[in-house]
Amino acid sequence: MATDPFESEALSFLDALYRTALRMTRSEAEAEDLVQETYIRAFRFRAQFTPGTNLKAWLFRILTNTFINEYRRKAARPDTTELDDASEAYMQQVSEAVAADEDTAAYVEELEGRIDEVAEKFRTTLLLDVEGFSYKEIAEMLEIPIGTVMSRLHRGRKILQRRLYDVARDRGIVAARAMPRPAD
């Protein structure tokens, strides 16, 4: 049975899409749903993909647009919590905390919290940059000018640098006198 080249190549980006979706949504269940919706749309609209172009960038654009559209939908309706979702999230947090050393778990949680504090527009741009996309590709995916990508990356990195410095200082990793806090 011959495999579909489009399908094979598209599925090779599953882990990268999931990592980015997880950082965007901050929830494993929502990240899984976002990646699933990305692949559903990619396969539904595969005729719109031009073979020989950047499939990874095309998939990430679908992921990003799907996330933005879902974010807008959620903002338009009242916030609700399903009991099952809360229980699942709580059990996941408990199992992760038990599996990791308490200090390490607290440190990782603190770092993730600092990253999650970065405004959405900066965090999304930073995540796409970390995934290895060029400024041009990020601009196309987010439908913003390249200059805006560069500005968001610069500002996002500065914000993140300050927040990570604060974590390192609070944990005694860097001495306040030896290394001053990065400027605003």
JSON list of C-alpha atoms in Angstrom, two decimals:
[
{"chain": "A", "resi": 1, "resn": "MET", "atom": "CA", "xyz": [0.00, 0.00, 0.00]},
{"chain": "A", "resi": 2, "resn": "ALA", "atom": "CA", "xyz": [1.57, 3.27, -1.14]},
{"chain": "A", "resi": 3, "resn": "THR", "atom": "CA", "xyz": [1.61, 6.11, 1.37]},
{"chain": "A", "resi": 4, "resn": "ASP", "atom": "CA", "xyz": [0.45, 9.57, 0.48]},
{"chain": "A", "resi": 5, "resn": "PRO", "atom": "CA", "xyz": [3.50, 11.92, 0.33]},
{"chain": "A", "resi": 6, "resn": "PHE", "atom": "CA", "xyz": [1.43, 14.88, 1.53]},
{"chain": "A", "resi": 7, "resn": "GLU", "atom": "CA", "xyz": [0.19, 12.91, 4.52]},
{"chain": "A", "resi": 8, "resn": "SER", "atom": "CA", "xyz": [3.66, 11.59, 5.38]},
{"chain": "A", "resi": 9, "resn": "GLU", "atom": "CA", "xyz": [5.26, 15.00, 5.24]},
{"chain": "A", "resi": 10, "resn": "ALA", "atom": "CA", "xyz": [2.39, 16.71, 7.08]},
{"chain": "A", "resi": 11, "resn": "LEU", "atom": "CA", "xyz": [2.48, 14.18, 9.91]},
{"chain": "A", "resi": 12, "resn": "SER", "atom": "CA", "xyz": [6.24, 14.62, 10.29]},
{"chain": "A", "resi": 13, "resn": "PHE", "atom": "CA", "xyz": [5.49, 18.04, 11.85]},
{"chain": "A", "resi": 14, "resn": "LEU", "atom": "CA", "xyz": [3.14, 16.66, 14.50]},
{"chain": "A", "resi": 15, "resn": "ASP", "atom": "CA", "xyz": [5.53, 17.09, 17.44]},
{"chain": "A", "resi": 16, "resn": "ALA", "atom": "CA", "xyz": [6.53, 20.63, 16.46]},
{"chain": "A", "resi": 17, "resn": "LEU", "atom": "CA", "xyz": [2.88, 21.64, 16.02]},
{"chain": "A", "resi": 18, "resn": "TYR", "atom": "CA", "xyz": [1.97, 20.11, 19.38]},
{"chain": "A", "resi": 19, "resn": "ARG", "atom": "CA", "xyz": [4.81, 21.89, 21.20]},
{"chain": "A", "resi": 20, "resn": "THR", "atom": "CA", "xyz": [3.71, 25.22, 19.78]},
{"chain": "A", "resi": 21, "resn": "ALA", "atom": "CA", "xyz": [0.02, 24.52, 20.43]},
{"chain": "A", "resi": 22, "resn": "LEU", "atom": "CA", "xyz": [0.84, 23.61, 24.04]},
{"chain": "A", "resi": 23, "resn": "ARG", "atom": "CA", "xyz": [2.63, 26.91, 24.56]},
{"chain": "A", "resi": 24, "resn": "MET", "atom": "CA", "xyz": [-0.22, 28.82, 22.92]},
{"chain": "A", "resi": 25, "resn": "THR", "atom": "CA", "xyz": [-3.06, 27.15, 24.82]},
{"chain": "A", "resi": 26, "resn": "ARG", "atom": "CA", "xyz": [-1.26, 26.28, 28.07]},
{"chain": "A", "resi": 27, "resn": "SER", "atom": "CA", "xyz": [-3.37, 23.13, 28.22]},
{"chain": "A", "resi": 28, "resn": "GLU", "atom": "CA", "xyz": [-2.56, 19.63, 26.99]},
{"chain": "A", "resi": 29, "resn": "ALA", "atom": "CA", "xyz": [-6.18, 18.86, 26.08]},
{"chain": "A", "resi": 30, "resn": "GLU", "atom": "CA", "xyz": [-6.64, 22.15, 24.22]},
{"chain": "A", "resi": 31, "resn": "ALA", "atom": "CA", "xyz": [-3.28, 21.70, 22.47]},
{"chain": "A", "resi": 32, "resn": "GLU", "atom": "CA", "xyz": [-4.33, 18.24, 21.28]},
{"chain": "A", "resi": 33, "resn": "ASP", "atom": "CA", "xyz": [-7.64, 19.66, 20.03]},
{"chain": "A", "resi": 34, "resn": "LEU", "atom": "CA", "xyz": [-5.85, 22.52, 18.27]},
{"chain": "A", "resi": 35, "resn": "VAL", "atom": "CA", "xyz": [-3.42, 20.17, 16.50]},
{"chain": "A", "resi": 36, "resn": "GLN", "atom": "CA", "xyz": [-6.26, 17.85, 15.54]},
{"chain": "A", "resi": 37, "resn": "GLU", "atom": "CA", "xyz": [-8.25, 20.76, 14.10]},
{"chain": "A", "resi": 38, "resn": "THR", "atom": "CA", "xyz": [-5.11, 21.91, 12.25]},
{"chain": "A", "resi": 39, "resn": "TYR", "atom": "CA", "xyz": [-4.74, 18.53, 10.57]},
{"chain": "A", "resi": 40, "resn": "ILE", "atom": "CA", "xyz": [-8.45, 18.31, 9.79]},
{"chain": "A", "resi": 41, "resn": "ARG", "atom": "CA", "xyz": [-8.27, 21.67, 8.03]},
{"chain": "A", "resi": 42, "resn": "ALA", "atom": "CA", "xyz": [-4.99, 20.82, 6.30]},
{"chain": "A", "resi": 43, "resn": "PHE", "atom": "CA", "xyz": [-6.42, 17.62, 4.83]},
{"chain": "A", "resi": 44, "resn": "ARG", "atom": "CA", "xyz": [-9.75, 19.26, 3.99]},
{"chain": "A", "resi": 45, "resn": "PHE", "atom": "CA", "xyz": [-8.03, 22.10, 2.11]},
{"chain": "A", "resi": 46, "resn": "ARG", "atom": "CA", "xyz": [-4.98, 20.24, 0.83]},
{"chain": "A", "resi": 47, "resn": "ALA", "atom": "CA", "xyz": [-5.88, 21.21, -2.74]},
{"chain": "A", "resi": 48, "resn": "GLN", "atom": "CA", "xyz": [-5.04, 24.81, -1.77]},
{"chain": "A", "resi": 49, "resn": "PHE", "atom": "CA", "xyz": [-1.48, 23.80, -0.84]},
{"chain": "A", "resi": 50, "resn": "THR", "atom": "CA", "xyz": [1.05, 24.34, -3.59]},
{"chain": "A", "resi": 51, "resn": "PRO", "atom": "CA", "xyz": [3.42, 21.34, -3.81]},
{"chain": "A", "resi": 52, "resn": "GLY", "atom": "CA", "xyz": [7.06, 22.36, -3.57]},
{"chain": "A", "resi": 53, "resn": "THR", "atom": "CA", "xyz": [6.36, 25.21, -1.16]},
{"chain": "A", "resi": 54, "resn": "ASN", "atom": "CA", "xyz": [6.91, 25.19, 2.61]},
{"chain": "A", "resi": 55, "resn": "LEU", "atom": "CA", "xyz": [4.39, 22.70, 4.07]},
{"chain": "A", "resi": 56, "resn": "LYS", "atom": "CA", "xyz": [5.62, 23.36, 7.62]},
{"chain": "A", "resi": 57, "resn": "ALA", "atom": "CA", "xyz": [4.90, 27.08, 7.31]},
{"chain": "A", "resi": 58, "resn": "TRP", "atom": "CA", "xyz": [1.49, 26.31, 5.79]},
{"chain": "A", "resi": 59, "resn": "LEU", "atom": "CA", "xyz": [0.60, 24.00, 8.69]},
{"chain": "A", "resi": 60, "resn": "PHE", "atom": "CA", "xyz": [1.81, 26.52, 11.28]},
{"chain": "A", "resi": 61, "resn": "ARG", "atom": "CA", "xyz": [-0.26, 29.22, 9.63]},
{"chain": "A", "resi": 62, "resn": "ILE", "atom": "CA", "xyz": [-3.34, 27.00, 9.91]},
{"chain": "A", "resi": 63, "resn": "LEU", "atom": "CA", "xyz": [-2.47, 26.29, 13.56]},
{"chain": "A", "resi": 64, "resn": "THR", "atom": "CA", "xyz": [-1.99, 29.96, 14.36]},
{"chain": "A", "resi": 65, "resn": "ASN", "atom": "CA", "xyz": [-5.15, 31.10, 12.57]},
{"chain": "A", "resi": 66, "resn": "THR", "atom": "CA", "xyz": [-7.18, 28.34, 14.21]},
{"chain": "A", "resi": 67, "resn": "PHE", "atom": "CA", "xyz": [-5.86, 29.36, 17.63]},
{"chain": "A", "resi": 68, "resn": "ILE", "atom": "CA", "xyz": [-6.61, 33.05, 17.01]},
{"chain": "A", "resi": 69, "resn": "ASN", "atom": "CA", "xyz": [-10.13, 32.29, 15.78]},
{"chain": "A", "resi": 70, "resn": "GLU", "atom": "CA", "xyz": [-10.83, 30.04, 18.77]},
{"chain": "A", "resi": 71, "resn": "TYR", "atom": "CA", "xyz": [-9.41, 32.66, 21.13]},
{"chain": "A", "resi": 72, "resn": "ARG", "atom": "CA", "xyz": [-11.79, 35.26, 19.66]},
{"chain": "A", "resi": 73, "resn": "ARG", "atom": "CA", "xyz": [-14.74, 32.86, 19.99]},
{"chain": "A", "resi": 74, "resn": "LYS", "atom": "CA", "xyz": [-13.90, 32.18, 23.63]},
{"chain": "A", "resi": 75, "resn": "ALA", "atom": "CA", "xyz": [-13.55, 35.89, 24.37]},
{"chain": "A", "resi": 76, "resn": "ALA", "atom": "CA", "xyz": [-17.03, 36.46, 22.95]},
{"chain": "A", "resi": 77, "resn": "ARG", "atom": "CA", "xyz": [-18.72, 33.92, 25.25]},
{"chain": "A", "resi": 78, "resn": "PRO", "atom": "CA", "xyz": [-18.77, 33.63, 29.05]},
{"chain": "A", "resi": 79, "resn": "ASP", "atom": "CA", "xyz": [-16.05, 31.61, 30.75]},
{"chain": "A", "resi": 80, "resn": "THR", "atom": "CA", "xyz": [-17.23, 28.19, 31.98]},
{"chain": "A", "resi": 81, "resn": "THR", "atom": "CA", "xyz": [-15.46, 25.18, 33.43]},
{"chain": "A", "resi": 82, "resn": "GLU", "atom": "CA", "xyz": [-16.53, 21.59, 33.06]},
{"chain": "A", "resi": 83, "resn": "LEU", "atom": "CA", "xyz": [-16.03, 19.50, 36.17]},
{"chain": "A", "resi": 84, "resn": "ASP", "atom": "CA", "xyz": [-14.41, 16.72, 34.16]},
{"chain": "A", "resi": 85, "resn": "ASP", "atom": "CA", "xyz": [-11.93, 19.15, 32.61]},
{"chain": "A", "resi": 86, "resn": "ALA", "atom": "CA", "xyz": [-11.02, 20.55, 36.02]},
{"chain": "A", "resi": 87, "resn": "SER", "atom": "CA", "xyz": [-10.54, 17.06, 37.46]},
{"chain": "A", "resi": 88, "resn": "GLU", "atom": "CA", "xyz": [-8.41, 16.00, 34.48]},
{"chain": "A", "resi": 89, "resn": "ALA", "atom": "CA", "xyz": [-6.26, 19.11, 34.71]},
{"chain": "A", "resi": 90, "resn": "TYR", "atom": "CA", "xyz": [-5.86, 18.70, 38.46]},
{"chain": "A", "resi": 91, "resn": "MET", "atom": "CA", "xyz": [-4.88, 15.02, 38.15]},
{"chain": "A", "resi": 92, "resn": "GLN", "atom": "CA", "xyz": [-2.38, 15.90, 35.43]},
{"chain": "A", "resi": 93, "resn": "GLN", "atom": "CA", "xyz": [-0.79, 18.55, 37.63]},
{"chain": "A", "resi": 94, "resn": "VAL", "atom": "CA", "xyz": [-0.61, 16.16, 40.58]},
{"chain": "A", "resi": 95, "resn": "SER", "atom": "CA", "xyz": [0.95, 13.36, 38.53]},
{"chain": "A", "resi": 96, "resn": "GLU", "atom": "CA", "xyz": [3.52, 15.72, 37.01]},
{"chain": "A", "resi": 97, "resn": "ALA", "atom": "CA", "xyz": [4.45, 17.13, 40.40]},
{"chain": "A", "resi": 98, "resn": "VAL", "atom": "CA", "xyz": [4.86, 13.67, 41.91]},
{"chain": "A", "resi": 99, "resn": "ALA", "atom": "CA", "xyz": [6.96, 12.46, 38.97]},
{"chain": "A", "resi": 100, "resn": "ALA", "atom": "CA", "xyz": [9.43, 15.34, 39.19]},
{"chain": "A", "resi": 101, "resn": "ASP", "atom": "CA", "xyz": [11.63, 16.42, 42.06]},
{"chain": "A", "resi": 102, "resn": "GLU", "atom": "CA", "xyz": [9.72, 19.06, 44.02]},
{"chain": "A", "resi": 103, "resn": "ASP", "atom": "CA", "xyz": [12.38, 21.75, 43.55]},
{"chain": "A", "resi": 104, "resn": "THR", "atom": "CA", "xyz": [12.73, 21.07, 39.86]},
{"chain": "A", "resi": 105, "resn": "ALA", "atom": "CA", "xyz": [8.96, 20.97, 39.38]},
{"chain": "A", "resi": 106, "resn": "ALA", "atom": "CA", "xyz": [8.57, 24.29, 41.21]},
{"chain": "A", "resi": 107, "resn": "TYR", "atom": "CA", "xyz": [11.38, 25.85, 39.15]},
{"chain": "A", "resi": 108, "resn": "VAL", "atom": "CA", "xyz": [9.97, 24.62, 35.84]},
{"chain": "A", "resi": 109, "resn": "GLU", "atom": "CA", "xyz": [6.48, 25.78, 36.83]},
{"chain": "A", "resi": 110, "resn": "GLU", "atom": "CA", "xyz": [7.85, 29.18, 37.74]},
{"chain": "A", "resi": 111, "resn": "LEU", "atom": "CA", "xyz": [9.71, 29.47, 34.43]},
{"chain": "A", "resi": 112, "resn": "GLU", "atom": "CA", "xyz": [6.65, 28.39, 32.46]},
{"chain": "A", "resi": 113, "resn": "GLY", "atom": "CA", "xyz": [4.57, 30.88, 34.41]},
{"chain": "A", "resi": 114, "resn": "ARG", "atom": "CA", "xyz": [6.97, 33.67, 33.48]},
{"chain": "A", "resi": 115, "resn": "ILE", "atom": "CA", "xyz": [6.82, 32.68, 29.81]},
{"chain": "A", "resi": 116, "resn": "ASP", "atom": "CA", "xyz": [3.03, 32.49, 29.97]},
{"chain": "A", "resi": 117, "resn": "GLU", "atom": "CA", "xyz": [2.94, 36.04, 31.41]},
{"chain": "A", "resi": 118, "resn": "VAL", "atom": "CA", "xyz": [4.33, 37.40, 28.14]},
{"chain": "A", "resi": 119, "resn": "ALA", "atom": "CA", "xyz": [1.51, 39.00, 26.16]},
{"chain": "A", "resi": 120, "resn": "GLU", "atom": "CA", "xyz": [-0.09, 36.72, 23.56]},
{"chain": "A", "resi": 121, "resn": "LYS", "atom": "CA", "xyz": [1.13, 38.65, 20.51]},
{"chain": "A", "resi": 122, "resn": "PHE", "atom": "CA", "xyz": [4.74, 38.47, 21.72]},
{"chain": "A", "resi": 123, "resn": "ARG", "atom": "CA", "xyz": [4.51, 34.85, 22.92]},
{"chain": "A", "resi": 124, "resn": "THR", "atom": "CA", "xyz": [3.09, 33.60, 19.61]},
{"chain": "A", "resi": 125, "resn": "THR", "atom": "CA", "xyz": [5.79, 35.41, 17.63]},
{"chain": "A", "resi": 126, "resn": "LEU", "atom": "CA", "xyz": [8.51, 34.07, 19.97]},
{"chain": "A", "resi": 127, "resn": "LEU", "atom": "CA", "xyz": [7.18, 30.50, 19.66]},
{"chain": "A", "resi": 128, "resn": "LEU", "atom": "CA", "xyz": [7.20, 30.62, 15.88]},
{"chain": "A", "resi": 129, "resn": "ASP", "atom": "CA", "xyz": [10.75, 32.01, 15.97]},
{"chain": "A", "resi": 130, "resn": "VAL", "atom": "CA", "xyz": [11.87, 29.20, 18.28]},
{"chain": "A", "resi": 131, "resn": "GLU", "atom": "CA", "xyz": [10.37, 26.71, 15.82]},
{"chain": "A", "resi": 132, "resn": "GLY", "atom": "CA", "xyz": [12.82, 28.05, 13.24]},
{"chain": "A", "resi": 133, "resn": "PHE", "atom": "CA", "xyz": [10.60, 30.11, 10.98]},
{"chain": "A", "resi": 134, "resn": "SER", "atom": "CA", "xyz": [12.07, 33.09, 9.16]},
{"chain": "A", "resi": 135, "resn": "TYR", "atom": "CA", "xyz": [10.77, 36.60, 9.78]},
{"chain": "A", "resi": 136, "resn": "LYS", "atom": "CA", "xyz": [9.05, 36.46, 6.40]},
{"chain": "A", "resi": 137, "resn": "GLU", "atom": "CA", "xyz": [7.31, 33.17, 7.22]},
{"chain": "A", "resi": 138, "resn": "ILE", "atom": "CA", "xyz": [6.18, 34.45, 10.62]},
{"chain": "A", "resi": 139, "resn": "ALA", "atom": "CA", "xyz": [4.87, 37.63, 8.99]},
{"chain": "A", "resi": 140, "resn": "GLU", "atom": "CA", "xyz": [2.88, 35.58, 6.48]},
{"chain": "A", "resi": 141, "resn": "MET", "atom": "CA", "xyz": [1.48, 33.24, 9.13]},
{"chain": "A", "resi": 142, "resn": "LEU", "atom": "CA", "xyz": [0.40, 36.06, 11.43]},
{"chain": "A", "resi": 143, "resn": "GLU", "atom": "CA", "xyz": [-0.55, 38.35, 8.55]},
{"chain": "A", "resi": 144, "resn": "ILE", "atom": "CA", "xyz": [1.57, 41.23, 9.89]},
{"chain": "A", "resi": 145, "resn": "PRO", "atom": "CA", "xyz": [4.46, 43.21, 8.35]},
{"chain": "A", "resi": 146, "resn": "ILE", "atom": "CA", "xyz": [8.02, 41.89, 8.78]},
{"chain": "A", "resi": 147, "resn": "GLY", "atom": "CA", "xyz": [8.89, 45.02, 10.75]},
{"chain": "A", "resi": 148, "resn": "THR", "atom": "CA", "xyz": [6.17, 44.15, 13.25]},
{"chain": "A", "resi": 149, "resn": "VAL", "atom": "CA", "xyz": [7.61, 40.62, 13.56]},
{"chain": "A", "resi": 150, "resn": "MET", "atom": "CA", "xyz": [11.05, 42.06, 14.29]},
{"chain": "A", "resi": 151, "resn": "SER", "atom": "CA", "xyz": [9.63, 44.53, 16.80]},
{"chain": "A", "resi": 152, "resn": "ARG", "atom": "CA", "xyz": [7.58, 41.86, 18.59]},
{"chain": "A", "resi": 153, "resn": "LEU", "atom": "CA", "xyz": [10.55, 39.51, 18.74]},
{"chain": "A", "resi": 154, "resn": "HIS", "atom": "CA", "xyz": [12.78, 42.24, 20.16]},
{"chain": "A", "resi": 155, "resn": "ARG", "atom": "CA", "xyz": [10.24, 43.36, 22.74]},
{"chain": "A", "resi": 156, "resn": "GLY", "atom": "CA", "xyz": [9.18, 39.80, 23.57]},
{"chain": "A", "resi": 157, "resn": "ARG", "atom": "CA", "xyz": [12.78, 38.69, 24.12]},
{"chain": "A", "resi": 158, "resn": "LYS", "atom": "CA", "xyz": [13.44, 41.71, 26.35]},
{"chain": "A", "resi": 159, "resn": "ILE", "atom": "CA", "xyz": [10.33, 41.03, 28.43]},
{"chain": "A", "resi": 160, "resn": "LEU", "atom": "CA", "xyz": [11.22, 37.35, 28.72]},
{"chain": "A", "resi": 161, "resn": "GLN", "atom": "CA", "xyz": [14.85, 38.16, 29.58]},
{"chain": "A", "resi": 162, "resn": "ARG", "atom": "CA", "xyz": [13.76, 40.38, 32.47]},
{"chain": "A", "resi": 163, "resn": "ARG", "atom": "CA", "xyz": [11.29, 37.82, 33.78]},
{"chain": "A", "resi": 164, "resn": "LEU", "atom": "CA", "xyz": [13.77, 34.94, 33.58]},
{"chain": "A", "resi": 165, "resn": "TYR", "atom": "CA", "xyz": [16.41, 37.10, 35.25]},
{"chain": "A", "resi": 166, "resn": "ASP", "atom": "CA", "xyz": [14.00, 37.71, 38.15]},
{"chain": "A", "resi": 167, "resn": "VAL", "atom": "CA", "xyz": [13.50, 33.95, 38.53]},
{"chain": "A", "resi": 168, "resn": "ALA", "atom": "CA", "xyz": [17.26, 33.34, 38.47]},
{"chain": "A", "resi": 169, "resn": "ARG", "atom": "CA", "xyz": [17.85, 36.12, 41.02]},
{"chain": "A", "resi": 170, "resn": "ASP", "atom": "CA", "xyz": [15.08, 34.89, 43.32]},
{"chain": "A", "resi": 171, "resn": "ARG", "atom": "CA", "xyz": [16.53, 31.37, 43.22]},
{"chain": "A", "resi": 172, "resn": "GLY", "atom": "CA", "xyz": [20.08, 32.58, 43.87]},
{"chain": "A", "resi": 173, "resn": "ILE", "atom": "CA", "xyz": [21.35, 31.52, 40.46]},
{"chain": "A", "resi": 174, "resn": "VAL", "atom": "CA", "xyz": [22.65, 35.02, 39.75]},
{"chain": "A", "resi": 175, "resn": "ALA", "atom": "CA", "xyz": [23.78, 37.52, 42.34]},
{"chain": "A", "resi": 176, "resn": "ALA", "atom": "CA", "xyz": [22.04, 40.86, 42.09]},
{"chain": "A", "resi": 177, "resn": "ARG", "atom": "CA", "xyz": [25.33, 42.76, 42.47]},
{"chain": "A", "resi": 178, "resn": "ALA", "atom": "CA", "xyz": [27.27, 40.58, 40.03]},
{"chain": "A", "resi": 179, "resn": "MET", "atom": "CA", "xyz": [24.72, 40.86, 37.25]},
{"chain": "A", "resi": 180, "resn": "PRO", "atom": "CA", "xyz": [22.27, 43.77, 37.26]},
{"chain": "A", "resi": 181, "resn": "ARG", "atom": "CA", "xyz": [18.73, 43.30, 35.99]},
{"chain": "A", "resi": 182, "resn": "PRO", "atom": "CA", "xyz": [18.39, 43.87, 32.24]},
{"chain": "A", "resi": 183, "resn": "ALA", "atom": "CA", "xyz": [17.17, 47.36, 31.37]},
{"chain": "A", "resi": 184, "resn": "ASP", "atom": "CA", "xyz": [13.59, 47.99, 30.32]}
]
